[in-house]
């Protein structure tokens, strides 16, 4: 089966600009996660969806970050306006509800804010 | 709060030698523990997990991990390292507080296997 797809792979923007990332999870995976991985650190969960509903966004900086999963499949993560400290790799992961608890990750989007 | 610690930023080992990447955990209740590997410019790949049962868990690519409750550890091991095992390794624990299968990751350990 196809893995988790993400685009773009790389993005360079200036501070105060906006940016959007796209994720297509593994087919049939109802749970979708967005993580932020800053260089030298482990991934940190930003938001978790179950189908098209948000189940955990406690670590999402809601003043500038937003995410949606309107039809319960694809998801987009947006940053507006971006700050220098948002430079990181943004990882999308998905999980099937009843086939184990491990998550499957996409290749990530590397964001550089200048 | 659930957490894991990876005390080594980097582990160096010669090809053919056994390797160990360390992880300790702090959880309330029974831990669900994971190891993931990250190759350059790629996402994390699942290696193995411990939920319950046998303390020695076998995973992908010849890796295994030993769960030790008394030492609150979950060290990753491989009997004979390959140069291709060089990558970034992350230990993770399921956060029980939310109940929605949230993972908390360690800071990662870079494994370098020399020829």
XYZ file of C-alpha atoms in Angstrom:
229
model
C 0.000 0.000 0.000
C 1.126 3.558 -0.609
C 2.659 5.419 2.308
C 1.854 8.815 3.742
C 2.373 11.529 1.131
C 3.389 15.092 1.923
C 4.056 18.162 -0.166
C 5.980 20.257 -0.685
C 9.189 18.581 0.490
C 10.992 21.872 0.997
C 9.829 25.445 1.463
C 11.706 28.670 2.089
C 9.753 31.777 3.081
C 10.415 35.099 4.732
C 9.113 35.870 8.202
C 5.553 37.180 8.320
C 4.657 35.291 5.136
C 2.155 32.454 5.124
C 2.702 28.832 4.131
C 0.605 25.677 3.792
C 1.528 22.015 3.914
C -0.480 19.122 2.551
C -0.757 15.537 3.752
C -2.468 12.485 2.290
C -2.543 9.606 4.811
C -2.498 5.902 4.119
C -5.835 4.780 2.711
C -8.237 3.758 5.445
C -6.325 5.442 8.261
C -8.832 7.450 10.248
C -6.307 9.021 12.607
C -3.961 11.727 11.315
C -1.234 13.592 13.181
C 0.876 16.661 12.480
C 4.229 16.903 14.252
C 6.852 19.627 14.384
C 10.475 18.475 14.518
C 12.967 21.209 15.301
C 16.595 20.423 14.486
C 18.160 18.372 17.274
C 14.857 17.527 18.914
C 12.298 14.768 18.757
C 8.973 15.296 16.993
C 6.367 17.223 18.968
C 2.679 16.664 18.324
C 0.854 19.743 17.062
C -2.588 18.357 16.287
C -4.400 15.038 16.007
C -7.511 14.281 13.958
C -9.906 11.382 14.183
C -11.669 11.374 10.799
C -12.466 15.080 10.312
C -12.637 15.991 14.001
C -9.858 17.410 16.168
C -9.109 15.266 19.236
C -5.981 17.029 20.510
C -4.617 20.448 19.583
C -3.262 21.389 22.977
C 0.236 22.150 21.629
C -0.828 23.979 18.477
C 0.033 27.716 18.558
C -3.449 28.730 17.537
C -2.617 32.384 17.030
C -0.640 31.484 13.913
C -1.157 27.791 13.137
C -4.304 26.195 11.781
C -5.135 22.782 10.396
C -8.101 21.138 8.785
C -9.196 17.761 7.514
C -12.519 18.603 5.932
C -13.432 15.269 4.328
C -11.635 13.023 6.787
C -8.856 12.148 4.348
C -6.354 14.833 3.227
C -5.200 17.470 5.657
C -3.565 20.875 5.409
C -1.500 22.683 8.022
C -1.114 26.445 7.673
C 1.147 28.976 9.325
C 0.243 32.649 9.138
C 2.307 34.682 9.794
C 5.493 32.653 10.027
C 8.222 33.384 12.562
C 11.898 32.459 12.474
C 11.339 29.865 15.203
C 8.895 27.996 12.966
C 11.844 26.673 10.948
C 11.519 22.924 11.329
C 10.454 19.730 9.618
C 6.708 19.212 9.659
C 5.800 15.558 9.748
C 2.439 14.005 9.011
C 1.574 10.550 10.346
C -1.446 8.314 10.192
C -2.779 5.293 12.021
C -5.479 2.711 11.397
C -7.911 2.586 14.299
C -7.993 -1.181 14.664
C -4.687 -2.394 13.199
C -2.207 -1.691 15.946
C -1.122 1.466 17.676
C 1.982 2.329 15.654
C 1.939 5.454 13.542
C 3.226 5.677 9.966
C 5.071 8.810 8.958
C 5.445 10.721 5.725
C 8.771 12.148 4.504
C 8.095 15.556 5.999
C 8.243 19.137 4.779
C 11.366 21.084 5.674
C 10.446 24.723 6.309
C 13.065 27.461 6.475
C 11.922 30.904 7.599
C 14.404 33.706 6.828
C 3.498 13.325 32.454
C 4.822 10.492 30.343
C 8.366 10.951 29.064
C 11.376 9.132 27.662
C 15.035 10.021 27.909
C 17.812 9.129 25.516
C 21.007 9.858 27.418
C 23.391 9.606 24.448
C 23.396 12.114 21.624
C 25.568 9.812 19.535
C 26.691 6.205 19.568
C 29.665 5.025 17.551
C 30.198 1.370 16.731
C 32.267 -0.596 14.234
C 30.520 -2.693 11.609
C 29.986 -6.252 12.818
C 30.006 -5.282 16.488
C 26.887 -5.345 18.669
C 25.128 -2.047 19.230
C 22.964 -0.655 22.018
C 20.985 2.575 21.960
C 19.658 3.505 25.381
C 16.219 4.701 26.423
C 14.674 5.148 29.853
C 11.056 5.988 30.502
C 8.893 7.657 33.105
C 5.213 6.745 33.024
C 2.297 6.184 35.319
C 0.865 2.745 34.751
C 1.993 0.223 32.190
C 4.091 1.712 29.395
C 3.591 1.334 25.680
C 7.058 1.899 24.199
C 8.292 2.321 20.645
C 11.453 2.698 18.609
C 11.543 4.623 15.347
C 14.436 5.245 12.942
C 14.936 8.318 10.754
C 17.197 8.318 7.721
C 18.345 11.651 6.199
C 15.560 13.592 4.492
C 13.025 10.915 5.296
C 10.242 10.478 7.798
C 10.322 8.196 10.805
C 10.051 4.461 10.228
C 8.542 2.167 12.845
C 10.993 -0.441 14.152
C 9.270 -2.174 17.063
C 6.976 -1.753 20.041
C 6.423 -3.141 23.519
C 2.913 -3.392 24.898
C 2.893 -6.439 27.114
C 4.289 -9.958 27.282
C 7.834 -11.050 26.501
C 10.422 -8.527 27.639
C 12.510 -9.086 24.511
C 10.801 -7.590 21.490
C 11.971 -8.315 17.957
C 11.496 -5.795 15.184
C 12.487 -4.827 11.678
C 15.985 -5.031 10.150
C 17.298 -7.391 12.857
C 16.726 -4.951 15.710
C 15.376 -5.969 19.088
C 14.679 -4.176 22.331
C 14.689 -5.302 25.923
C 12.039 -4.013 28.302
C 13.294 -3.808 31.893
C 10.651 -2.723 34.368
C 12.931 -2.509 37.387
C 15.338 -0.207 35.555
C 12.571 1.565 33.596
C 14.555 1.023 30.424
C 13.843 -0.015 26.854
C 17.216 -0.274 25.145
C 17.482 -0.959 21.414
C 19.959 -3.638 20.389
C 21.361 -5.407 17.372
C 23.869 -8.280 17.501
C 25.878 -7.157 14.477
C 25.803 -3.574 13.209
C 25.774 -2.619 9.528
C 27.018 0.633 7.999
C 23.488 1.064 6.616
C 22.154 1.184 10.201
C 23.664 4.661 10.548
C 20.695 6.936 11.228
C 18.829 8.831 13.928
C 16.926 6.672 16.411
C 13.991 7.828 18.511
C 12.424 6.189 21.518
C 8.778 7.068 22.217
C 6.090 6.361 24.792
C 2.361 6.501 24.475
C 0.907 9.363 26.478
C -1.942 7.916 28.516
C -3.281 11.271 29.625
C -5.160 12.069 26.462
C -6.331 8.558 25.682
C -5.925 9.182 21.972
C -2.703 7.313 21.243
C -0.468 10.380 21.436
C 3.256 9.651 21.287
C 5.924 11.502 23.248
C 9.361 11.222 21.669
C 12.854 11.407 23.093
C 15.474 13.748 21.700
C 17.032 11.101 19.500
C 20.374 9.281 19.321
C 22.545 9.396 16.250
C 24.076 6.031 15.458
C 27.251 6.002 13.392
C 28.518 2.639 12.184
C 32.023 2.739 10.776
C 33.259 0.287 8.138
